[in-house]
Each structure stands twice: as C-alpha cells, then as structure tokens.
Short mmCIF file of C-alpha atoms in Angstrom, two decimals:
data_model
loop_
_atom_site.label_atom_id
_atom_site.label_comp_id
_atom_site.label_asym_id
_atom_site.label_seq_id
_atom_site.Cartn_x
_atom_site.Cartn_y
_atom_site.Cartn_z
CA UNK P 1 3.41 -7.14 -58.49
CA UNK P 2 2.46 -5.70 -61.34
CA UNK P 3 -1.33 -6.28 -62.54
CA UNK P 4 -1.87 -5.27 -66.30
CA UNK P 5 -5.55 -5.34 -66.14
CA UNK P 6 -6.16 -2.25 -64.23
CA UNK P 7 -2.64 -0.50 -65.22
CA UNK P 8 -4.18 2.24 -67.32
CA UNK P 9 -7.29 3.91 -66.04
CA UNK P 10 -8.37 6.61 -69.03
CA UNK P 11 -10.50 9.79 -68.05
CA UNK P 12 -11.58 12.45 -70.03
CA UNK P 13 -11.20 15.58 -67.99
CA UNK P 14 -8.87 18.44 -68.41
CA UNK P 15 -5.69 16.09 -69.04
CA UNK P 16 -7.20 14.69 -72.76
CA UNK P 17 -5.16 17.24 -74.37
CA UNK P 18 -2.24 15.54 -72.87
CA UNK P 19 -3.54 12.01 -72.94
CA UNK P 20 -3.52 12.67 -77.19
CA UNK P 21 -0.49 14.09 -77.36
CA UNK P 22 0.97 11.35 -75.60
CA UNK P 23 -1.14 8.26 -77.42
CA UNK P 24 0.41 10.20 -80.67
CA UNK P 25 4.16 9.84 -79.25
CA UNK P 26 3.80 6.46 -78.22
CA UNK P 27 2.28 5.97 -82.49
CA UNK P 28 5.64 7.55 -83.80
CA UNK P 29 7.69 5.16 -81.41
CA UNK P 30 6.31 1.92 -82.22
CA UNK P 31 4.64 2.14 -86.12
CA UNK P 32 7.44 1.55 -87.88
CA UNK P 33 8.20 -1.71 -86.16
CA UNK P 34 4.04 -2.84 -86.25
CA UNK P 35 4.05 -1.31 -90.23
CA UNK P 36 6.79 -4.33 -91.09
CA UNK P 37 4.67 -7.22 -89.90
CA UNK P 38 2.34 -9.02 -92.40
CA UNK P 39 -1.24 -9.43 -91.78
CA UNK P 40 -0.79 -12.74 -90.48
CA UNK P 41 2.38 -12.00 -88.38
CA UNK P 42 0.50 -9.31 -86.76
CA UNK P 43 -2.23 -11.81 -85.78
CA UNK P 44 0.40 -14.59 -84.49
CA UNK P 45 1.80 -11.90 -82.34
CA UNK P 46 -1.90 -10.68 -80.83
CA UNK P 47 -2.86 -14.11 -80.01
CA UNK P 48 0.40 -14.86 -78.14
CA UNK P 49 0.37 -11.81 -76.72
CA UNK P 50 -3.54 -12.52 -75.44
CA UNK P 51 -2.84 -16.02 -74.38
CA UNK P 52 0.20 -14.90 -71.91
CA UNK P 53 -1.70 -11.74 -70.16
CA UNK P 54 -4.50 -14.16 -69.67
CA UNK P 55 -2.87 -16.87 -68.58
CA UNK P 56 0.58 -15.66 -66.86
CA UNK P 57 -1.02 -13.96 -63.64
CA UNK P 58 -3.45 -17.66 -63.08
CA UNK P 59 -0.36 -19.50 -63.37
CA UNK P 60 1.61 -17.23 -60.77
CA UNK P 61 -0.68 -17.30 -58.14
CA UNK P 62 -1.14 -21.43 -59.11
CA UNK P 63 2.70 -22.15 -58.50
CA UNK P 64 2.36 -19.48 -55.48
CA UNK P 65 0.06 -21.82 -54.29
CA UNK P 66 1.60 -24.89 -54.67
CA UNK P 67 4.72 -23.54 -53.29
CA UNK P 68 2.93 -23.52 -50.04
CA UNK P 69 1.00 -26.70 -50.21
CA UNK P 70 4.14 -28.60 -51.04
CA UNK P 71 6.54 -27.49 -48.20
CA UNK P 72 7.32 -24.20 -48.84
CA UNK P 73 7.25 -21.89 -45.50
CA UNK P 74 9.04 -18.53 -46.78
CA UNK P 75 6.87 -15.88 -47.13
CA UNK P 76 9.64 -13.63 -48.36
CA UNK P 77 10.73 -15.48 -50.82
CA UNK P 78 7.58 -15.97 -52.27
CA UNK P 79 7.50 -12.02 -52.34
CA UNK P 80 10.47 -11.91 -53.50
CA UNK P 81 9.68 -13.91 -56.90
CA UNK P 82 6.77 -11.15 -57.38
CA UNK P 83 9.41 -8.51 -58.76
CA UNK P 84 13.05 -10.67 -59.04
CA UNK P 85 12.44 -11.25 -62.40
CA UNK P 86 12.25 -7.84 -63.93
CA UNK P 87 15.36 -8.36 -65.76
CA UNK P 88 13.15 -9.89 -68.40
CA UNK P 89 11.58 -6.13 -68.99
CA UNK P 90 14.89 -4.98 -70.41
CA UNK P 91 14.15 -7.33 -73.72
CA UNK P 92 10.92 -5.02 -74.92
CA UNK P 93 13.27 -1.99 -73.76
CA UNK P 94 16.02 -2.75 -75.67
CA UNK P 95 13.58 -3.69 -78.67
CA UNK P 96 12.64 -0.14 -78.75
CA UNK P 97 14.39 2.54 -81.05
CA UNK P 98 16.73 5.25 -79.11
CA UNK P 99 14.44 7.75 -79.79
CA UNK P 100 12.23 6.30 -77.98
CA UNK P 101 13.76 6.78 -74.58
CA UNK P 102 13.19 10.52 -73.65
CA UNK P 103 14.62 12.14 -70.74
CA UNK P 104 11.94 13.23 -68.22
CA UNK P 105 10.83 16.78 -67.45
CA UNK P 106 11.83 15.68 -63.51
CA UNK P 107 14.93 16.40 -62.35
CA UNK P 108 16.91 12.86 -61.49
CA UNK P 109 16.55 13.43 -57.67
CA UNK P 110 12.87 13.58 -58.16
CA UNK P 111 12.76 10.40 -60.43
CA UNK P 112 14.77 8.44 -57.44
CA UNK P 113 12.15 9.43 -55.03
CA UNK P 114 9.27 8.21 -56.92
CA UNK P 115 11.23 5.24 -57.15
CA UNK P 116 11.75 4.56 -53.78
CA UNK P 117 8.44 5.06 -52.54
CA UNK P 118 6.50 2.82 -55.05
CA UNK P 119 8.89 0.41 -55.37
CA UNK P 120 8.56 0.32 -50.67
CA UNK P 121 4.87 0.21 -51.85
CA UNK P 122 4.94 -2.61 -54.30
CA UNK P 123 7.13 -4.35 -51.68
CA UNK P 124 4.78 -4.42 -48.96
CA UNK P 125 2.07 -4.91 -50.99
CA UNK P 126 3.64 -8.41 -52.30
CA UNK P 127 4.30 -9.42 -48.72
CA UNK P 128 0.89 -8.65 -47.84
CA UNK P 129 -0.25 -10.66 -51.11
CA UNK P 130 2.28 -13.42 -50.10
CA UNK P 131 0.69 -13.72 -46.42
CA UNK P 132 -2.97 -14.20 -48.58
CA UNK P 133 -2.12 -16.49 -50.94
CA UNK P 134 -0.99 -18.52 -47.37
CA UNK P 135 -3.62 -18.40 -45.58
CA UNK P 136 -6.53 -18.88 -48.44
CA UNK P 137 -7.23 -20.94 -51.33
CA UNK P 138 -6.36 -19.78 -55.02
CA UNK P 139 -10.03 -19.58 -55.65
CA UNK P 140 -10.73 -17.67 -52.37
CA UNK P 141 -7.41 -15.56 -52.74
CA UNK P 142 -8.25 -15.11 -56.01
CA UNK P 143 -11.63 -13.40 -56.03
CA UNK P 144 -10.79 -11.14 -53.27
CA UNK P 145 -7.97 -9.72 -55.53
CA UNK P 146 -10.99 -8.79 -57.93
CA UNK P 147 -11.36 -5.96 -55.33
CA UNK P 148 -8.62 -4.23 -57.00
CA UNK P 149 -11.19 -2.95 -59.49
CA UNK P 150 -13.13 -1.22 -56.28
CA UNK P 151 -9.91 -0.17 -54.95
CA UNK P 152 -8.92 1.24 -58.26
CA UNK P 153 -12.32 3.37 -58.88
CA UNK P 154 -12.34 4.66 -55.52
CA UNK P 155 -8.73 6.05 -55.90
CA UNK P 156 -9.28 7.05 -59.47
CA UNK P 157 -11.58 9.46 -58.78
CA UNK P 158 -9.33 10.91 -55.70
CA UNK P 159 -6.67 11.37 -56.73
CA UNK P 160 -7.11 11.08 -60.83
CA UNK P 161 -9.90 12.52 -60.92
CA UNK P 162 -11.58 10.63 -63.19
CA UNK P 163 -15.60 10.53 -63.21
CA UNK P 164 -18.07 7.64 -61.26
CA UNK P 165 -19.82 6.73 -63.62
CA UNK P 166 -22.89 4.37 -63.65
CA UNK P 167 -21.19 1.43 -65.27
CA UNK P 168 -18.52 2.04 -62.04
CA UNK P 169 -21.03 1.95 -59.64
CA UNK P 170 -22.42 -1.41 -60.63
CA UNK P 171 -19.13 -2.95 -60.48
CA UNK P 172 -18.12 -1.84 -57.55
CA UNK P 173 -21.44 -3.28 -56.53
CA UNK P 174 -21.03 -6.67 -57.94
CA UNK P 175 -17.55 -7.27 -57.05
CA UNK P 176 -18.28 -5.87 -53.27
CA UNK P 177 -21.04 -8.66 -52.86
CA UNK P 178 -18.45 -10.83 -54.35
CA UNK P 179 -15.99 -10.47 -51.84
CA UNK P 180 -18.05 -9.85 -48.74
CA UNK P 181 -19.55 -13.42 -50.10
CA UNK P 182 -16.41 -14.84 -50.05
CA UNK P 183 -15.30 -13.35 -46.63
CA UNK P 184 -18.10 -14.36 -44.99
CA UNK P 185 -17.78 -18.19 -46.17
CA UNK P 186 -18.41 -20.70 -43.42
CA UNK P 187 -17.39 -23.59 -45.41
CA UNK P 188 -14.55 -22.42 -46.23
CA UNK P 189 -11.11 -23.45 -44.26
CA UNK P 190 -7.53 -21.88 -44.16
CA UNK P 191 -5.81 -24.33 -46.49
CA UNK P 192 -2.56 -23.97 -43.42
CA UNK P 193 -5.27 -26.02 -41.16
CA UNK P 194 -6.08 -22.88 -38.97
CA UNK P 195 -9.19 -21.84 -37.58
CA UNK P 196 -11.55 -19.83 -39.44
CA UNK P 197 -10.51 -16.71 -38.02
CA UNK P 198 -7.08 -17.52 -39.56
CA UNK P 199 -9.09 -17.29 -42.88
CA UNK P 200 -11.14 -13.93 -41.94
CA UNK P 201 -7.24 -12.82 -41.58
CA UNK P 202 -5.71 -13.94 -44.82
CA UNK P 203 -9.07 -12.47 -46.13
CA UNK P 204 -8.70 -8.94 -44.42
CA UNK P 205 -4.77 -8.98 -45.65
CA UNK P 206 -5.47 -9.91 -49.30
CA UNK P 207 -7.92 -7.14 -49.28
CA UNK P 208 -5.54 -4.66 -47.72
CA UNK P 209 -3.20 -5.81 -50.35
CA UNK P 210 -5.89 -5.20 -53.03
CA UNK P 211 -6.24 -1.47 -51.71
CA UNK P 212 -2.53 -0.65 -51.54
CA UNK P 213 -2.25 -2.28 -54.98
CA UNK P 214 -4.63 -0.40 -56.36
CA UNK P 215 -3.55 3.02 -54.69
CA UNK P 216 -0.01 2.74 -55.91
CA UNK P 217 -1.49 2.42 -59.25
CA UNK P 218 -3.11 5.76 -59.13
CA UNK P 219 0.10 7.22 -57.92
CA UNK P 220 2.03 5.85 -60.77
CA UNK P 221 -0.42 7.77 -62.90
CA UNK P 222 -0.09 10.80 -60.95
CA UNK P 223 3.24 11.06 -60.94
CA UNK P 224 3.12 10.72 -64.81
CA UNK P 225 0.62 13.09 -65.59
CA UNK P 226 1.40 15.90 -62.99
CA UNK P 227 5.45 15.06 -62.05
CA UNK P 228 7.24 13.37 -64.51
CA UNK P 229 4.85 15.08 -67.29
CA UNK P 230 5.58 12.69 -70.30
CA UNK P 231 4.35 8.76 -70.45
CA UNK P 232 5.74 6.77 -73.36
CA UNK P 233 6.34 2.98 -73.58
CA UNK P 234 10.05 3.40 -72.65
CA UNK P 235 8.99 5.39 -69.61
CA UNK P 236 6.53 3.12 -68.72
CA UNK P 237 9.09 -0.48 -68.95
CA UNK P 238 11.48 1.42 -66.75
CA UNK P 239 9.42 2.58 -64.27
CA UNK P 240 7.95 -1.23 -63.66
CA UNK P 241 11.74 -1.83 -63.52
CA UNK P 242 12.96 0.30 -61.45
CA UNK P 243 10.26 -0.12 -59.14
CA UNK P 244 10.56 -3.45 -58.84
CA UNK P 245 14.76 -3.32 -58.28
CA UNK P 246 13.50 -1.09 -55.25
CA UNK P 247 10.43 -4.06 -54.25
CA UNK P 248 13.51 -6.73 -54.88
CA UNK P 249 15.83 -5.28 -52.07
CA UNK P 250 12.72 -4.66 -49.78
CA UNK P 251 12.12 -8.53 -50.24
CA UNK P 252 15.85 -9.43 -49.95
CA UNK P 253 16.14 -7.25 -46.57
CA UNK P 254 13.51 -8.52 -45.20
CA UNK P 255 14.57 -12.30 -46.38
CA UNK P 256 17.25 -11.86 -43.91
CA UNK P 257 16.58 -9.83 -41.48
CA UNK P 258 13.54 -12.32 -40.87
CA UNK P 259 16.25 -14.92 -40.38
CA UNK P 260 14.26 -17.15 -42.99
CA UNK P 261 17.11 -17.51 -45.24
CA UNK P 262 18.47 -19.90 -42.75
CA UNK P 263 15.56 -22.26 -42.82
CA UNK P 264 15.97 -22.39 -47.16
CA UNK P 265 18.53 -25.10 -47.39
CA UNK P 266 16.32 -27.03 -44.64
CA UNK P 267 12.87 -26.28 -46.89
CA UNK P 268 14.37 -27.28 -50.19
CA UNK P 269 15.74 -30.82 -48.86
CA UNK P 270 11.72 -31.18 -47.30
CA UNK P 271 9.80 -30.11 -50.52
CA UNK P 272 7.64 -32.77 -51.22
CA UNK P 273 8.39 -32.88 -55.28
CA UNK P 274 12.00 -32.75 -54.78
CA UNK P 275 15.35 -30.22 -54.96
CA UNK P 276 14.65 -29.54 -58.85
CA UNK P 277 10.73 -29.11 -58.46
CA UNK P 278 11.16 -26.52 -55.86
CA UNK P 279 14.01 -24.40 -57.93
CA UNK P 280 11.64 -24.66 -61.07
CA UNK P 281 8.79 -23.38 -58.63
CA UNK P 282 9.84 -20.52 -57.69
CA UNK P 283 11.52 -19.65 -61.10
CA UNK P 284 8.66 -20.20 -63.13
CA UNK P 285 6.97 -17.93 -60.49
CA UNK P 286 9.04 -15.38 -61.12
CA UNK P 287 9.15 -15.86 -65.18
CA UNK P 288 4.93 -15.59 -64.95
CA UNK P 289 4.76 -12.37 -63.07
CA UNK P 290 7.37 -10.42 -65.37
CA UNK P 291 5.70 -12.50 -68.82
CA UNK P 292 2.40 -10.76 -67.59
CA UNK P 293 4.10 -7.38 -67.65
CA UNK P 294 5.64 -7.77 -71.51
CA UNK P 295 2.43 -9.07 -72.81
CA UNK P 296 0.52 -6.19 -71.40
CA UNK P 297 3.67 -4.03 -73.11
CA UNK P 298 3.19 -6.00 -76.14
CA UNK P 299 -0.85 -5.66 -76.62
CA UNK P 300 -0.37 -2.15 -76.11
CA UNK P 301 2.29 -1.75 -79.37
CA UNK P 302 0.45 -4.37 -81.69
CA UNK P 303 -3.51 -2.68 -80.83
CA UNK P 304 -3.80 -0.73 -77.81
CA UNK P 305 -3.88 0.30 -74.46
CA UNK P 306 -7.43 -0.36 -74.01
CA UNK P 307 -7.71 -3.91 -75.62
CA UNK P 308 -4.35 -4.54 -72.96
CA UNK P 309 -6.62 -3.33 -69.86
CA UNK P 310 -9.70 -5.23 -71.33
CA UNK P 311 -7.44 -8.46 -71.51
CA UNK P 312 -5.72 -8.52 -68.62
CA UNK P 313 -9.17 -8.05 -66.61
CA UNK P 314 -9.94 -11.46 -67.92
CA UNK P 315 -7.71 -13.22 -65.78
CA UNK P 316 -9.85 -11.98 -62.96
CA UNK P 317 -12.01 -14.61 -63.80
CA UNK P 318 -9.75 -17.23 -65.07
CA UNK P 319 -7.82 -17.53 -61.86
CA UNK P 320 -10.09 -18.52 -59.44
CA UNK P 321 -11.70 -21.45 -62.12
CA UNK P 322 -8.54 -22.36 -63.04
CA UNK P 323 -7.51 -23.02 -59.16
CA UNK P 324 -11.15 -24.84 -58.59
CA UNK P 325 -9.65 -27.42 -61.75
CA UNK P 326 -5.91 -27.46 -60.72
CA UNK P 327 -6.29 -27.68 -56.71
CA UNK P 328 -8.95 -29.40 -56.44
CA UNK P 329 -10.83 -26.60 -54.33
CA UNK P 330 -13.93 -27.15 -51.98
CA UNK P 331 -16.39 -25.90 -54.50
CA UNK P 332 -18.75 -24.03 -51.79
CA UNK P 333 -22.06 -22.53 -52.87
CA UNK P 334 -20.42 -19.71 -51.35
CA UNK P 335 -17.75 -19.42 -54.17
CA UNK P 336 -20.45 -20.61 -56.58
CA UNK P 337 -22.50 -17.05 -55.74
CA UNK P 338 -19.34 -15.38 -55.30
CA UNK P 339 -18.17 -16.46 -58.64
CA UNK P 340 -21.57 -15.20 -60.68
CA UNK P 341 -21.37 -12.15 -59.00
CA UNK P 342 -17.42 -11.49 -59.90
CA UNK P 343 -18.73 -12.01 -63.57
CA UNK P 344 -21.03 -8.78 -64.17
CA UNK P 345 -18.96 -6.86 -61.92
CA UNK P 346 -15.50 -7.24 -64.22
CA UNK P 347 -17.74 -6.98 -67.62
CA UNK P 348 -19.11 -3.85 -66.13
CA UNK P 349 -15.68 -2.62 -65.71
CA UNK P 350 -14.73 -3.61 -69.03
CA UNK P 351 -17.47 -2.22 -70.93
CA UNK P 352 -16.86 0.98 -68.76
CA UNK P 353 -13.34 0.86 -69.94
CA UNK P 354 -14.40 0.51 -73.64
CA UNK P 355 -16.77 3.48 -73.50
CA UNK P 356 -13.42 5.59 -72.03
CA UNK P 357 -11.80 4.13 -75.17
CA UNK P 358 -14.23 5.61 -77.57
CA UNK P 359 -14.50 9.10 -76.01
CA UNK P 360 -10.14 8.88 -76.71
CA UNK P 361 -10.82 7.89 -79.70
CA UNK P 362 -13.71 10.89 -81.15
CA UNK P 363 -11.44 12.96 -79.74
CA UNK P 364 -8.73 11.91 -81.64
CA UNK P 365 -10.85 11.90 -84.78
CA UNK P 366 -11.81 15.04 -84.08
CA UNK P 367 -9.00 16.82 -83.35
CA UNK P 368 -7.13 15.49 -86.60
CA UNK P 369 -10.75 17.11 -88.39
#
C-alpha cells in the first residue's frame, strides 16, 4: 500500500548535491508537457489532482471497511486489492517521453532483489493493515495509521539520515498522545464483537503495520540514493509497480494456501448488498489505492514534490472524520481528544516539510547564482 503523504522525506545533508541534480532531471522530463497547458488547464488538472490524493486513501479504507461489515471474511483478499490494481500506474508511465526512462546504474540482478524484498515487505505490511482495518473502526484504524509520521521520522534519521528537528519532535509528540489515546480507549469495541483485548490487538497490529510501512519507505529511499543512484518519475512509477506485482503474488499465495479462496463463492452469495455490490467493492478498492498513487505522480509533474507530500498528509485527517460521518462511529471523548491531538501533530509535520522545501529551493537559487 502505497501512502503518498509521507513518500518523499527531503533532507539537506551531504546528498543535496544529488537531490538538485535529480529535481533538475525530473524538470527536463516533464516541462515540455506542463509548458503546453493553459493557465486554466493547469489549474483544472491541480484541483483534480488535489481532490483524488485527498480523497482516494479515505475512500479505500471506507470500502475496506464496509467490506467487512457487510459479509466479507477474507483477509487476503482484502490485501490483495491493496496492490492488484497497479496496472493503472502504466497510464502516467506510458504518458511519459522515452527519454524519460533511464536505465539504472544497478546491475538487473540487483534491481530484482530490491524488488523482491519490498514488494515481501509491502505484502506483509497490507496483511497486517488488512487484520486492523478488521478488528477496529475506520476512525480508530484510521488515527493509528497517523503513526506512520512517527514511524517515518524515527527511520529517517537512521537510516536517511536526515536531521530531528524541533518541528519533528512535536509531532511525534502529538501524534504519540494521539494514538496511545486511542489505544487506551475503554469505550471503544472491536467492531467483529470481540472483547476489548481483541481491539488492544487490531490496535498493536495496525501499529506494527504503521512501522513496517514506514520503514520500507526509508528503504525505498535508500536504495535510490545509495543503490540504484538515479530517482526520476519513470523510476519512481516502476518501482511502485514492480513492487506491488511482487506484494500481488504474496497476496495471491497466501489467498490459497490459506484455503480462503474456497470460502469466496460461499461469501459472495452471503454479502449482504448483493453479488454486484460485493464485485464493485472490492474493485473500487483496488481503483482507490492505485488513483492515490497517480495523483501523488501527478501533483508532483504539475507543482511539486513537496505540495504532493503536504497533500497527501491531509488525508490523515480526513479519514478518520469521514468514517465518524459514513459509519456512523461511536464518537468517544476518547477519539474526540485523540482527534485534536492528530491535528497539530500532522500540521507540525507539514510545516516541517515546507521548511525542507525552502532550504531545496535557496539552494537551487543559489546554485543557478
């Protein structure tokens, strides 16, 4: 599962050489194509763009949710609609000029390998996300993903090393109290009718999730910057596919080795909403994750990286209101606190991303002086 809105981390260490040399690459590739839309074109295109990174990744984990509540028992194939739909990354691939598709510095058998691993990553990962989004609320499920952000700082800094800084530190703060808020919710109940340590569980495993997420995120970016040496859009779009061919097969495997694809013709006849509800379910799943991916693509030709990242945070916040509206969620004053202190801590992380942005930025300007 790919999550836009912490996909690009920027530092400003020893790699900023790099990190220009690469924004100006990426410039060549796509100006030509952004120079032939009119003002108001460009504008249309932003908007959309905005509107489907904010809203694709609420409406995922919404139909992911009502998946459950209406029948569905399959955790594998609710992983498996994470990643199935990457065939809809080729269409920004193909879009892009054939100069724009560089070989790597990596030889091939190194470029399989990092395949393999992230995309077993991103597989488990999903199932773990899957086995959350079971055993919690949208809202509760939802807020506990904001730990990513933690996740992501923490490994940042490891293995990126990118600096703590004090806008970091508060939102790691915020978005800790946030989730140990949530966690720690006695009002809450396991939506599957199980006990409330059934909850603490779907709690620790979306937060396990959350930290393999974000870790395979920082090893994407290492594996750019110190392996594969070169990171332009075309590199990018096929290493979310490729990844996710790799997560696909995990899910697939797993589908049957479970034995659950015997129970599928048996769970599609009991969906509540019918035969054709269920099919458009889990397709429309499937459609949300991958439109999430191309608008974060798309932001990042028609402005920037950093406006993408700034967006896609957003939907942070919008998913767990938007599942307190659709579901019907027990509004707890638990969620309530939780909620107010999720706020600060992703507009900490935001405006800690847009100070990154500017130091990119005078650098630029100064290095074209």
């Amino acid at each position: 599962m790919i999550h836009p809105s912490v996909n690009s981390p920027l530092k400003m260490d020893e790699e900023q050489s790099l990190l220009l040399k690469e924004d100006e690459e990426s410039s060549e590739e796509v100006l030509p194509q952004i120079m032939k839309l009119k003002r108001s074109q460009w504008w249309i295109f932003v908007f959309i763009s905005i509107f489907f990174l904010i809203s694709a990744q609420a409406v995922a984990v919404l139909l992911g949710r009502f998946y459950y509540d209406k029948g569905g028992k399959s955790k594998w194939i609710s992983t498996l609609v994470q990643t199935v739909g990457f065939p809809i990354l080729y269409l920004p691939l193909c879009l892009l000029p054939s100069s724009s598709h560089p070989y790597s510095s990596c030889s091939f058998k190194t470029l399989v390998w990092i395949y393999l691993s992230l995309g077993l990553a991103i597989g488990l990962d999903n199932l773990l996300y899957s086995y959350g989004l079971l055993l919690l609320s949208a809202s509760a499920y939802s807020l506990i993903c904001g730990t990513q952000l933690i996740f992501n700082a923490i490994f940042s800094y490891l293995i990126n090393s990118e600096k703590i800084t004090f806008w970091t530190v508060l939102s790691v703060f915020f978005l800790t109290i946030s989730a140990l808020v949530i966690a720690l919710d006695d009002d809450s109940d396991s939506p599957s009718g199980g006990s409330k340590w059934i909850y603490v569980i779907g709690c620790l495993l979306t937060l396990l999730a959350s930290l393999i997420y974000s870790l395979q995120l920082s090893l994407m970016q290492f594996s750019f910057e110190k392996i594969i040496k070169k990171e332009t859009f075309a590199m990018v779009l096929e290493m979310q596919i490729y990844t996710s061919v790799v997560a696909s097969c995990v899910s697939v495997i797993g589908l049957f080795a479970s034995g659950e694809w015997k129970m599928l013709g048996m769970e599609m006849e009991e969906f509540q909403m019918g035969h054709v509800s269920y099919v458009l379910t889990l397709v429309g799943t499937a459609v949300s994750w991958q439109l999430g991916s191309v608008s974060a693509v798309a932001l990042i030709f028609l402005v920037s990286s950093l406006f993408s990242n700034l967006i896609g945070t957003l939907s942070l916040i919008v998913t767990p209101l938007a599942a307190l509206v659709v579901f019907d969620d027990k509004l707890t004053v638990a969620k309530i606190v939780a909620i107010l202190f999720a706020i600060p801590g992703v507009a900490f992380y935001m405006y800690k991303s847009y100070l990154d942005g500017l130091k990119v930025q005078r650098a630029r300007e100064s290095q074209a002086d």
